[in-house]
Amino acid sequence: MPVSDYINAIILGIIQGIAEFLPISSSGHLVIAGELLSQFSTAPPQQHENFQMTVALHVGTLFSILVVYRDELKLLLTRRRVCQAIVLATLPLVVIGLCLSISEQIKSLLDALFSNVLLAGCGLLATAAVLVVGQRMERSTQTLGEITTRQAVVVGLFQAMALVPGISRSGSTIAGGLIGGLRRDAATTFSFFIAIPAIAGGGVLAAKEVWEGNGGGSSVGVLLLGASVAFVVGLFALRWLIRIVSQQRLHWFAWYCAAAGTATIIWQLGRQFTASS
């Protein structure tokens, strides 16, 4: 493997560790960063390689969640209502996963999303809107132990929407919880509780592809390096986000997403205009 592959893995790991937890969309930033990095490579990665690296980086941040929320997770089995809510919120992703397993056309479409830079720019604009709406509609009345079936389903639908690159999973699910009436700390904790089965499921799918020899050109060493960097950076980013949400400052990230999304759209439309002229 060229040294540049390891350098790219470190860069992408840093981006993932920051963007997975801060509500600015890790998938969108990985798509944009991958496009920029490919300009310095003679052999840009294929779509399935992008998907494999993306999942490996998400697995790294999964371990960040397990470390930061380790005390809460120890008590989770004694909180039946919360466990039921996690299952309900995960169902939309389960349905999508089943569709992927039986339809190669749907899987190809999802893979294509991970390389669509213009779509990522549009997704960032959507994230900005969701963050603003979530903060303005915040009611902050219910604790995590009081979460309802309706709230769990709504947050689960927001999480499924975040499969589109550029739409932040953490931002959309936290905003969905706030809109539904959860307190800030409850919305944040539930957002990352439901991230555990979502990320773990994606990791299983990626491992299956590697086992079957469909993993692309990324070596195990490159994937492990990216995941490790994402884990370390993610520890700091997650703890910071918890403080940010408690201080009601999600609008900071809305401004950033709006600016980044607009710049990405202009960049991509400019490239398309230049290529066609």
PDB file of C-alpha atoms in Angstrom:
ATOM      1  CA  MET A   1       0.000   0.000   0.000  1.00  0.00           C
ATOM      2  CA  PRO A   2       1.357   3.479  -0.854  1.00  0.00           C
ATOM      3  CA  VAL A   3       2.187   5.796   2.050  1.00  0.00           C
ATOM      4  CA  SER A   4      -0.453   8.191   0.722  1.00  0.00           C
ATOM      5  CA  ASP A   5      -3.161   5.647   1.610  1.00  0.00           C
ATOM      6  CA  TYR A   6      -2.127   5.771   5.255  1.00  0.00           C
ATOM      7  CA  ILE A   7      -1.963   9.566   5.218  1.00  0.00           C
ATOM      8  CA  ASN A   8      -5.443   9.681   3.710  1.00  0.00           C
ATOM      9  CA  ALA A   9      -6.678   7.277   6.407  1.00  0.00           C
ATOM     10  CA  ILE A  10      -5.338   9.589   9.137  1.00  0.00           C
ATOM     11  CA  ILE A  11      -6.952  12.643   7.542  1.00  0.00           C
ATOM     12  CA  LEU A  12     -10.275  10.869   7.101  1.00  0.00           C
ATOM     13  CA  GLY A  13     -10.076   9.500  10.663  1.00  0.00           C
ATOM     14  CA  ILE A  14      -9.687  13.022  12.053  1.00  0.00           C
ATOM     15  CA  ILE A  15     -12.591  14.268   9.949  1.00  0.00           C
ATOM     16  CA  GLN A  16     -14.759  11.325  11.032  1.00  0.00           C
ATOM     17  CA  GLY A  17     -13.931  11.704  14.720  1.00  0.00           C
ATOM     18  CA  ILE A  18     -14.955  15.353  14.636  1.00  0.00           C
ATOM     19  CA  ALA A  19     -17.883  15.221  12.216  1.00  0.00           C
ATOM     20  CA  GLU A  20     -19.554  12.051  13.543  1.00  0.00           C
ATOM     21  CA  PHE A  21     -20.390  13.709  16.843  1.00  0.00           C
ATOM     22  CA  LEU A  22     -20.535  17.380  16.018  1.00  0.00           C
ATOM     23  CA  PRO A  23     -23.758  17.934  14.027  1.00  0.00           C
ATOM     24  CA  ILE A  24     -22.051  18.657  10.713  1.00  0.00           C
ATOM     25  CA  SER A  25     -22.392  15.227   8.998  1.00  0.00           C
ATOM     26  CA  SER A  26     -19.424  12.894   8.961  1.00  0.00           C
ATOM     27  CA  SER A  27     -20.640  11.139   5.806  1.00  0.00           C
ATOM     28  CA  GLY A  28     -20.953  14.424   3.934  1.00  0.00           C
ATOM     29  CA  HIS A  29     -17.500  15.577   4.977  1.00  0.00           C
ATOM     30  CA  LEU A  30     -15.981  12.202   4.100  1.00  0.00           C
ATOM     31  CA  VAL A  31     -17.503  12.410   0.606  1.00  0.00           C
ATOM     32  CA  ILE A  32     -16.195  15.941   0.113  1.00  0.00           C
ATOM     33  CA  ALA A  33     -12.773  15.153   1.603  1.00  0.00           C
ATOM     34  CA  GLY A  34     -12.522  11.974  -0.470  1.00  0.00           C
ATOM     35  CA  GLU A  35     -13.142  13.978  -3.632  1.00  0.00           C
ATOM     36  CA  LEU A  36     -10.468  16.500  -2.675  1.00  0.00           C
ATOM     37  CA  LEU A  37      -7.966  13.785  -1.757  1.00  0.00           C
ATOM     38  CA  SER A  38      -8.620  11.943  -5.015  1.00  0.00           C
ATOM     39  CA  GLN A  39      -7.307  14.953  -6.919  1.00  0.00           C
ATOM     40  CA  PHE A  40      -3.847  14.176  -5.529  1.00  0.00           C
ATOM     41  CA  SER A  41      -4.049  10.467  -6.379  1.00  0.00           C
ATOM     42  CA  THR A  42      -3.451   8.788  -9.706  1.00  0.00           C
ATOM     43  CA  ALA A  43      -6.006   6.107  -8.814  1.00  0.00           C
ATOM     44  CA  PRO A  44      -9.078   7.553  -7.097  1.00  0.00           C
ATOM     45  CA  PRO A  45     -10.945   5.076  -4.902  1.00  0.00           C
ATOM     46  CA  GLN A  46     -13.993   3.315  -6.264  1.00  0.00           C
ATOM     47  CA  GLN A  47     -17.445   3.652  -4.727  1.00  0.00           C
ATOM     48  CA  HIS A  48     -17.278   0.386  -2.771  1.00  0.00           C
ATOM     49  CA  GLU A  49     -13.877   1.362  -1.346  1.00  0.00           C
ATOM     50  CA  ASN A  50     -15.366   4.662  -0.150  1.00  0.00           C
ATOM     51  CA  PHE A  51     -18.182   2.719   1.520  1.00  0.00           C
ATOM     52  CA  GLN A  52     -15.787   0.289   3.217  1.00  0.00           C
ATOM     53  CA  MET A  53     -13.579   3.067   4.611  1.00  0.00           C
ATOM     54  CA  THR A  54     -16.636   5.056   5.707  1.00  0.00           C
ATOM     55  CA  VAL A  55     -17.956   2.101   7.709  1.00  0.00           C
ATOM     56  CA  ALA A  56     -14.529   1.384   9.231  1.00  0.00           C
ATOM     57  CA  LEU A  57     -14.310   4.986  10.426  1.00  0.00           C
ATOM     58  CA  HIS A  58     -17.811   4.757  11.880  1.00  0.00           C
ATOM     59  CA  VAL A  59     -16.804   1.647  13.816  1.00  0.00           C
ATOM     60  CA  GLY A  60     -13.938   3.658  15.332  1.00  0.00           C
ATOM     61  CA  THR A  61     -16.372   6.275  16.585  1.00  0.00           C
ATOM     62  CA  LEU A  62     -18.686   3.523  17.849  1.00  0.00           C
ATOM     63  CA  PHE A  63     -16.062   2.643  20.425  1.00  0.00           C
ATOM     64  CA  SER A  64     -15.917   6.331  21.403  1.00  0.00           C
ATOM     65  CA  ILE A  65     -19.622   6.128  22.290  1.00  0.00           C
ATOM     66  CA  LEU A  66     -19.100   2.939  24.294  1.00  0.00           C
ATOM     67  CA  VAL A  67     -16.346   4.594  26.335  1.00  0.00           C
ATOM     68  CA  VAL A  68     -18.081   7.935  26.995  1.00  0.00           C
ATOM     69  CA  TYR A  69     -21.455   6.362  27.864  1.00  0.00           C
ATOM     70  CA  ARG A  70     -20.103   3.265  29.590  1.00  0.00           C
ATOM     71  CA  ASP A  71     -21.790   4.036  32.931  1.00  0.00           C
ATOM     72  CA  GLU A  72     -25.190   4.747  31.341  1.00  0.00           C
ATOM     73  CA  LEU A  73     -24.927   1.603  29.210  1.00  0.00           C
ATOM     74  CA  LYS A  74     -24.351  -0.542  32.306  1.00  0.00           C
ATOM     75  CA  LEU A  75     -27.756   0.576  33.624  1.00  0.00           C
ATOM     76  CA  LEU A  76     -29.539   0.323  30.286  1.00  0.00           C
ATOM     77  CA  LEU A  77     -30.811  -3.246  30.739  1.00  0.00           C
ATOM     78  CA  THR A  78     -32.724  -2.142  33.826  1.00  0.00           C
ATOM     79  CA  ARG A  79     -34.570   0.575  31.878  1.00  0.00           C
ATOM     80  CA  ARG A  80     -37.180  -1.336  29.893  1.00  0.00           C
ATOM     81  CA  ARG A  81     -38.883   1.702  28.325  1.00  0.00           C
ATOM     82  CA  VAL A  82     -35.585   3.056  27.001  1.00  0.00           C
ATOM     83  CA  CYS A  83     -34.629  -0.336  25.556  1.00  0.00           C
ATOM     84  CA  GLN A  84     -37.983  -0.560  23.773  1.00  0.00           C
ATOM     85  CA  ALA A  85     -37.489   2.955  22.412  1.00  0.00           C
ATOM     86  CA  ILE A  86     -34.064   2.031  21.047  1.00  0.00           C
ATOM     87  CA  VAL A  87     -35.573  -0.963  19.233  1.00  0.00           C
ATOM     88  CA  LEU A  88     -38.376   1.168  17.734  1.00  0.00           C
ATOM     89  CA  ALA A  89     -35.956   3.878  16.630  1.00  0.00           C
ATOM     90  CA  THR A  90     -33.740   1.275  14.952  1.00  0.00           C
ATOM     91  CA  LEU A  91     -36.555  -0.367  12.944  1.00  0.00           C
ATOM     92  CA  PRO A  92     -36.416   2.080   9.982  1.00  0.00           C
ATOM     93  CA  LEU A  93     -32.753   1.214   9.454  1.00  0.00           C
ATOM     94  CA  VAL A  94     -33.533  -2.496   9.773  1.00  0.00           C
ATOM     95  CA  VAL A  95     -36.101  -2.177   6.988  1.00  0.00           C
ATOM     96  CA  ILE A  96     -33.573  -0.385   4.796  1.00  0.00           C
ATOM     97  CA  GLY A  97     -30.974  -3.064   5.582  1.00  0.00           C
ATOM     98  CA  LEU A  98     -33.382  -5.796   4.515  1.00  0.00           C
ATOM     99  CA  CYS A  99     -34.045  -3.965   1.260  1.00  0.00           C
ATOM    100  CA  LEU A 100     -30.285  -3.780   0.658  1.00  0.00           C
ATOM    101  CA  SER A 101     -29.900  -7.501   1.252  1.00  0.00           C
ATOM    102  CA  ILE A 102     -32.530  -8.461  -1.324  1.00  0.00           C
ATOM    103  CA  SER A 103     -31.989  -5.793  -3.971  1.00  0.00           C
ATOM    104  CA  GLU A 104     -28.671  -5.149  -5.693  1.00  0.00           C
ATOM    105  CA  GLN A 105     -30.206  -2.123  -7.402  1.00  0.00           C
ATOM    106  CA  ILE A 106     -30.990  -0.452  -4.081  1.00  0.00           C
ATOM    107  CA  LYS A 107     -27.515  -1.305  -2.774  1.00  0.00           C
ATOM    108  CA  SER A 108     -25.892   0.198  -5.866  1.00  0.00           C
ATOM    109  CA  LEU A 109     -27.963   3.331  -5.389  1.00  0.00           C
ATOM    110  CA  LEU A 110     -26.845   3.662  -1.765  1.00  0.00           C
ATOM    111  CA  ASP A 111     -23.218   3.069  -2.728  1.00  0.00           C
ATOM    112  CA  ALA A 112     -23.523   5.840  -5.315  1.00  0.00           C
ATOM    113  CA  LEU A 113     -24.658   8.236  -2.585  1.00  0.00           C
ATOM    114  CA  PHE A 114     -21.270   7.902  -0.922  1.00  0.00           C
ATOM    115  CA  SER A 115     -19.539   9.482  -3.911  1.00  0.00           C
ATOM    116  CA  ASN A 116     -22.065  12.204  -4.822  1.00  0.00           C
ATOM    117  CA  VAL A 117     -20.425  15.444  -3.719  1.00  0.00           C
ATOM    118  CA  LEU A 118     -23.232  17.686  -4.961  1.00  0.00           C
ATOM    119  CA  LEU A 119     -25.774  15.701  -2.946  1.00  0.00           C
ATOM    120  CA  ALA A 120     -23.553  16.049   0.117  1.00  0.00           C
ATOM    121  CA  GLY A 121     -23.624  19.833  -0.308  1.00  0.00           C
ATOM    122  CA  CYS A 122     -27.424  19.818  -0.483  1.00  0.00           C
ATOM    123  CA  GLY A 123     -27.506  17.548   2.577  1.00  0.00           C
ATOM    124  CA  LEU A 124     -25.451  20.057   4.568  1.00  0.00           C
ATOM    125  CA  LEU A 125     -28.022  22.737   3.805  1.00  0.00           C
ATOM    126  CA  ALA A 126     -30.738  20.359   5.032  1.00  0.00           C
ATOM    127  CA  THR A 127     -28.762  19.786   8.238  1.00  0.00           C
ATOM    128  CA  ALA A 128     -28.548  23.535   8.827  1.00  0.00           C
ATOM    129  CA  ALA A 129     -32.335  23.812   8.518  1.00  0.00           C
ATOM    130  CA  VAL A 130     -32.961  20.846  10.842  1.00  0.00           C
ATOM    131  CA  LEU A 131     -30.668  22.267  13.538  1.00  0.00           C
ATOM    132  CA  VAL A 132     -32.369  25.665  13.474  1.00  0.00           C
ATOM    133  CA  VAL A 133     -35.871  24.168  13.572  1.00  0.00           C
ATOM    134  CA  GLY A 134     -34.916  21.730  16.335  1.00  0.00           C
ATOM    135  CA  GLN A 135     -33.507  24.435  18.582  1.00  0.00           C
ATOM    136  CA  ARG A 136     -36.421  26.828  18.014  1.00  0.00           C
ATOM    137  CA  MET A 137     -39.070  24.157  18.626  1.00  0.00           C
ATOM    138  CA  GLU A 138     -37.346  22.796  21.728  1.00  0.00           C
ATOM    139  CA  ARG A 139     -39.726  22.173  24.613  1.00  0.00           C
ATOM    140  CA  SER A 140     -37.393  20.301  26.993  1.00  0.00           C
ATOM    141  CA  THR A 141     -40.021  18.619  29.159  1.00  0.00           C
ATOM    142  CA  GLN A 142     -39.325  14.879  29.288  1.00  0.00           C
ATOM    143  CA  THR A 143     -36.434  12.848  30.619  1.00  0.00           C
ATOM    144  CA  LEU A 144     -35.037   9.817  28.808  1.00  0.00           C
ATOM    145  CA  GLY A 145     -36.946   7.508  31.149  1.00  0.00           C
ATOM    146  CA  GLU A 146     -40.206   9.137  30.011  1.00  0.00           C
ATOM    147  CA  ILE A 147     -39.634   8.702  26.270  1.00  0.00           C
ATOM    148  CA  THR A 148     -42.758   7.644  24.342  1.00  0.00           C
ATOM    149  CA  THR A 149     -43.309   5.350  21.383  1.00  0.00           C
ATOM    150  CA  ARG A 150     -44.107   8.318  19.132  1.00  0.00           C
ATOM    151  CA  GLN A 151     -40.888  10.102  20.079  1.00  0.00           C
ATOM    152  CA  ALA A 152     -38.809   6.986  19.460  1.00  0.00           C
ATOM    153  CA  VAL A 153     -40.328   6.459  16.004  1.00  0.00           C
ATOM    154  CA  VAL A 154     -39.835  10.124  15.048  1.00  0.00           C
ATOM    155  CA  VAL A 155     -36.176  10.058  16.082  1.00  0.00           C
ATOM    156  CA  GLY A 156     -35.729   6.764  14.207  1.00  0.00           C
ATOM    157  CA  LEU A 157     -37.087   8.326  11.015  1.00  0.00           C
ATOM    158  CA  PHE A 158     -34.691  11.246  11.422  1.00  0.00           C
ATOM    159  CA  GLN A 159     -31.843   8.742  11.762  1.00  0.00           C
ATOM    160  CA  ALA A 160     -32.885   6.934   8.567  1.00  0.00           C
ATOM    161  CA  MET A 161     -32.950  10.271   6.747  1.00  0.00           C
ATOM    162  CA  ALA A 162     -29.322  10.766   7.759  1.00  0.00           C
ATOM    163  CA  LEU A 163     -28.245   7.953   5.408  1.00  0.00           C
ATOM    164  CA  VAL A 164     -28.053  10.712   2.806  1.00  0.00           C
ATOM    165  CA  PRO A 165     -24.526  12.194   2.931  1.00  0.00           C
ATOM    166  CA  GLY A 166     -24.540  15.728   4.273  1.00  0.00           C
ATOM    167  CA  ILE A 167     -27.455  15.127   6.655  1.00  0.00           C
ATOM    168  CA  SER A 168     -25.994  14.804  10.125  1.00  0.00           C
ATOM    169  CA  ARG A 169     -27.085  11.723  12.068  1.00  0.00           C
ATOM    170  CA  SER A 170     -26.341  13.272  15.449  1.00  0.00           C
ATOM    171  CA  GLY A 171     -27.791  16.646  14.471  1.00  0.00           C
ATOM    172  CA  SER A 172     -31.011  15.273  13.000  1.00  0.00           C
ATOM    173  CA  THR A 173     -31.693  12.787  15.811  1.00  0.00           C
ATOM    174  CA  ILE A 174     -30.954  15.321  18.562  1.00  0.00           C
ATOM    175  CA  ALA A 175     -33.167  17.865  16.789  1.00  0.00           C
ATOM    176  CA  GLY A 176     -35.874  15.210  16.396  1.00  0.00           C
ATOM    177  CA  GLY A 177     -35.738  14.506  20.117  1.00  0.00           C
ATOM    178  CA  LEU A 178     -35.945  18.209  20.978  1.00  0.00           C
ATOM    179  CA  ILE A 179     -38.902  18.712  18.627  1.00  0.00           C
ATOM    180  CA  GLY A 180     -40.624  15.721  20.232  1.00  0.00           C
ATOM    181  CA  GLY A 181     -40.281  17.196  23.711  1.00  0.00           C
ATOM    182  CA  LEU A 182     -37.212  15.488  25.153  1.00  0.00           C
ATOM    183  CA  ARG A 183     -34.851  17.458  27.363  1.00  0.00           C
ATOM    184  CA  ARG A 184     -31.475  18.335  25.862  1.00  0.00           C
ATOM    185  CA  ASP A 185     -29.533  15.753  27.843  1.00  0.00           C
ATOM    186  CA  ALA A 186     -32.137  13.065  27.066  1.00  0.00           C
ATOM    187  CA  ALA A 187     -32.164  13.872  23.337  1.00  0.00           C
ATOM    188  CA  THR A 188     -28.358  13.724  23.194  1.00  0.00           C
ATOM    189  CA  THR A 189     -28.067  10.465  25.136  1.00  0.00           C
ATOM    190  CA  PHE A 190     -30.811   8.760  23.102  1.00  0.00           C
ATOM    191  CA  SER A 191     -29.189   9.921  19.860  1.00  0.00           C
ATOM    192  CA  PHE A 192     -26.013   8.057  20.694  1.00  0.00           C
ATOM    193  CA  PHE A 193     -27.752   5.057  22.222  1.00  0.00           C
ATOM    194  CA  ILE A 194     -29.473   4.385  18.878  1.00  0.00           C
ATOM    195  CA  ALA A 195     -26.194   5.028  17.061  1.00  0.00           C
ATOM    196  CA  ILE A 196     -24.731   1.873  18.610  1.00  0.00           C
ATOM    197  CA  PRO A 197     -26.915  -0.692  16.759  1.00  0.00           C
ATOM    198  CA  ALA A 198     -26.883   1.452  13.612  1.00  0.00           C
ATOM    199  CA  ILE A 199     -23.092   1.658  13.405  1.00  0.00           C
ATOM    200  CA  ALA A 200     -22.603  -1.939  14.544  1.00  0.00           C
ATOM    201  CA  GLY A 201     -24.962  -3.147  11.808  1.00  0.00           C
ATOM    202  CA  GLY A 202     -23.033  -1.225   9.176  1.00  0.00           C
ATOM    203  CA  GLY A 203     -19.813  -2.724  10.473  1.00  0.00           C
ATOM    204  CA  VAL A 204     -21.212  -6.243  10.134  1.00  0.00           C
ATOM    205  CA  LEU A 205     -22.218  -5.574   6.525  1.00  0.00           C
ATOM    206  CA  ALA A 206     -18.744  -4.252   5.720  1.00  0.00           C
ATOM    207  CA  ALA A 207     -17.068  -7.224   7.401  1.00  0.00           C
ATOM    208  CA  LYS A 208     -19.248  -9.529   5.313  1.00  0.00           C
ATOM    209  CA  GLU A 209     -18.052  -7.824   2.120  1.00  0.00           C
ATOM    210  CA  VAL A 210     -14.406  -8.167   3.167  1.00  0.00           C
ATOM    211  CA  TRP A 211     -14.908 -11.841   4.080  1.00  0.00           C
ATOM    212  CA  GLU A 212     -16.467 -12.508   0.674  1.00  0.00           C
ATOM    213  CA  GLY A 213     -13.608 -10.734  -1.082  1.00  0.00           C
ATOM    214  CA  ASN A 214     -15.637  -7.716  -2.152  1.00  0.00           C
ATOM    215  CA  GLY A 215     -13.878  -5.209   0.056  1.00  0.00           C
ATOM    216  CA  GLY A 216     -12.014  -3.320  -2.639  1.00  0.00           C
ATOM    217  CA  GLY A 217      -8.391  -2.199  -2.507  1.00  0.00           C
ATOM    218  CA  SER A 218      -8.193  -0.864   1.066  1.00  0.00           C
ATOM    219  CA  SER A 219      -5.918  -2.993   3.219  1.00  0.00           C
ATOM    220  CA  VAL A 220      -6.775  -4.058   6.763  1.00  0.00           C
ATOM    221  CA  GLY A 221      -3.936  -1.895   8.077  1.00  0.00           C
ATOM    222  CA  VAL A 222      -5.292   1.230   6.396  1.00  0.00           C
ATOM    223  CA  LEU A 223      -8.792   0.554   7.701  1.00  0.00           C
ATOM    224  CA  LEU A 224      -7.537  -0.062  11.253  1.00  0.00           C
ATOM    225  CA  LEU A 225      -5.472   3.125  11.201  1.00  0.00           C
ATOM    226  CA  GLY A 226      -8.432   5.204  10.098  1.00  0.00           C
ATOM    227  CA  ALA A 227     -10.695   3.608  12.714  1.00  0.00           C
ATOM    228  CA  SER A 228      -8.134   4.165  15.499  1.00  0.00           C
ATOM    229  CA  VAL A 229      -7.691   7.833  14.671  1.00  0.00           C
ATOM    230  CA  ALA A 230     -11.478   8.276  14.498  1.00  0.00           C
ATOM    231  CA  PHE A 231     -11.798   6.654  17.939  1.00  0.00           C
ATOM    232  CA  VAL A 232      -9.305   8.946  19.682  1.00  0.00           C
ATOM    233  CA  VAL A 233     -10.551  12.149  18.060  1.00  0.00           C
ATOM    234  CA  GLY A 234     -14.151  11.057  18.634  1.00  0.00           C
ATOM    235  CA  LEU A 235     -13.640  10.831  22.402  1.00  0.00           C
ATOM    236  CA  PHE A 236     -12.875  14.546  22.598  1.00  0.00           C
ATOM    237  CA  ALA A 237     -15.525  15.588  20.073  1.00  0.00           C
ATOM    238  CA  LEU A 238     -18.345  13.675  21.801  1.00  0.00           C
ATOM    239  CA  ARG A 239     -17.592  15.164  25.199  1.00  0.00           C
ATOM    240  CA  TRP A 240     -17.507  18.620  23.629  1.00  0.00           C
ATOM    241  CA  LEU A 241     -20.854  18.106  21.884  1.00  0.00           C
ATOM    242  CA  ILE A 242     -22.530  17.156  25.164  1.00  0.00           C
ATOM    243  CA  ARG A 243     -21.472  20.529  26.585  1.00  0.00           C
ATOM    244  CA  ILE A 244     -22.533  22.377  23.411  1.00  0.00           C
ATOM    245  CA  VAL A 245     -26.065  20.939  23.472  1.00  0.00           C
ATOM    246  CA  SER A 246     -26.479  21.709  27.175  1.00  0.00           C
ATOM    247  CA  GLN A 247     -25.610  25.360  26.406  1.00  0.00           C
ATOM    248  CA  GLN A 248     -28.206  25.543  23.571  1.00  0.00           C
ATOM    249  CA  ARG A 249     -25.678  26.427  20.862  1.00  0.00           C
ATOM    250  CA  LEU A 250     -26.646  24.135  18.005  1.00  0.00           C
ATOM    251  CA  HIS A 251     -27.116  27.211  15.818  1.00  0.00           C
ATOM    252  CA  TRP A 252     -23.329  27.549  15.656  1.00  0.00           C
ATOM    253  CA  PHE A 253     -23.203  24.405  13.574  1.00  0.00           C
ATOM    254  CA  ALA A 254     -26.200  25.448  11.486  1.00  0.00           C
ATOM    255  CA  TRP A 255     -24.250  28.453  10.247  1.00  0.00           C
ATOM    256  CA  TYR A 256     -21.251  26.269   9.459  1.00  0.00           C
ATOM    257  CA  CYS A 257     -23.312  23.665   7.586  1.00  0.00           C
ATOM    258  CA  ALA A 258     -25.050  26.373   5.568  1.00  0.00           C
ATOM    259  CA  ALA A 259     -21.716  27.907   4.543  1.00  0.00           C
ATOM    260  CA  ALA A 260     -20.038  24.557   3.788  1.00  0.00           C
ATOM    261  CA  GLY A 261     -23.056  23.296   1.853  1.00  0.00           C
ATOM    262  CA  THR A 262     -23.299  26.451  -0.243  1.00  0.00           C
ATOM    263  CA  ALA A 263     -19.577  26.395  -1.020  1.00  0.00           C
ATOM    264  CA  THR A 264     -19.741  22.713  -2.026  1.00  0.00           C
ATOM    265  CA  ILE A 265     -22.714  23.273  -4.325  1.00  0.00           C
ATOM    266  CA  ILE A 266     -21.014  26.226  -6.023  1.00  0.00           C
ATOM    267  CA  TRP A 267     -17.820  24.175  -6.412  1.00  0.00           C
ATOM    268  CA  GLN A 268     -19.613  21.219  -8.002  1.00  0.00           C
ATOM    269  CA  LEU A 269     -21.850  23.277 -10.274  1.00  0.00           C
ATOM    270  CA  GLY A 270     -18.778  25.232 -11.371  1.00  0.00           C
ATOM    271  CA  ARG A 271     -16.959  21.983 -12.266  1.00  0.00           C
ATOM    272  CA  GLN A 272     -19.953  20.716 -14.219  1.00  0.00           C
ATOM    273  CA  PHE A 273     -20.251  24.006 -16.116  1.00  0.00           C
ATOM    274  CA  THR A 274     -16.509  23.966 -16.924  1.00  0.00           C
ATOM    275  CA  ALA A 275     -16.666  20.332 -18.088  1.00  0.00           C
ATOM    276  CA  SER A 276     -19.613  21.008 -20.367  1.00  0.00           C
ATOM    277  CA  SER A 277     -18.183  24.186 -21.931  1.00  0.00           C
TER     278      SER A 277
END
